[in-house]
Amino acid sequence: MRSSQLIQRVIPELRNFFAKALRPSHRNAQP
């Protein structure tokens, strides 16, 4: 597996994760 493929797959997930974590959501029940 190429590191570039791994990065291209992980980065969008990390961005989505941080976007949810940093975004002030009123739904604290959802992870």
mmCIF file of C-alpha atoms in Angstrom:
data_model
loop_
_atom_site.group_PDB
_atom_site.id
_atom_site.type_symbol
_atom_site.label_atom_id
_atom_site.label_comp_id
_atom_site.label_asym_id
_atom_site.label_seq_id
_atom_site.Cartn_x
_atom_site.Cartn_y
_atom_site.Cartn_z
ATOM 1 C CA MET A 1 0.000 0.000 0.000
ATOM 2 C CA ARG A 2 1.357 3.392 -0.941
ATOM 3 C CA SER A 3 1.601 6.025 1.729
ATOM 4 C CA SER A 4 0.059 8.512 -0.718
ATOM 5 C CA GLN A 5 -3.050 6.343 -1.019
ATOM 6 C CA LEU A 6 -3.259 6.045 2.737
ATOM 7 C CA ILE A 7 -2.922 9.795 3.176
ATOM 8 C CA GLN A 8 -5.509 10.578 0.505
ATOM 9 C CA ARG A 9 -7.927 8.280 2.282
ATOM 10 C CA VAL A 10 -7.197 9.384 5.839
ATOM 11 C CA ILE A 11 -7.090 13.157 5.361
ATOM 12 C CA PRO A 12 -10.776 13.576 4.361
ATOM 13 C CA GLU A 13 -11.812 11.439 7.343
ATOM 14 C CA LEU A 14 -9.626 13.452 9.702
ATOM 15 C CA ARG A 15 -11.018 16.717 8.326
ATOM 16 C CA ASN A 16 -14.557 15.435 8.751
ATOM 17 C CA PHE A 17 -13.786 14.253 12.289
ATOM 18 C CA PHE A 18 -12.223 17.544 13.338
ATOM 19 C CA ALA A 19 -14.978 19.503 11.628
ATOM 20 C CA LYS A 20 -17.541 17.673 13.740
ATOM 21 C CA ALA A 21 -15.456 17.949 16.883
ATOM 22 C CA LEU A 22 -14.762 21.670 16.506
ATOM 23 C CA ARG A 23 -18.240 22.542 15.284
ATOM 24 C CA PRO A 24 -20.460 23.535 18.227
ATOM 25 C CA SER A 25 -23.302 21.050 17.995
ATOM 26 C CA HIS A 26 -26.341 21.012 20.241
ATOM 27 C CA ARG A 27 -26.511 17.232 19.891
ATOM 28 C CA ASN A 28 -24.099 16.062 22.568
ATOM 29 C CA ALA A 29 -25.608 12.574 22.532
ATOM 30 C CA GLN A 30 -24.067 11.850 19.136
ATOM 31 C CA PRO A 31 -20.312 11.101 19.116
#
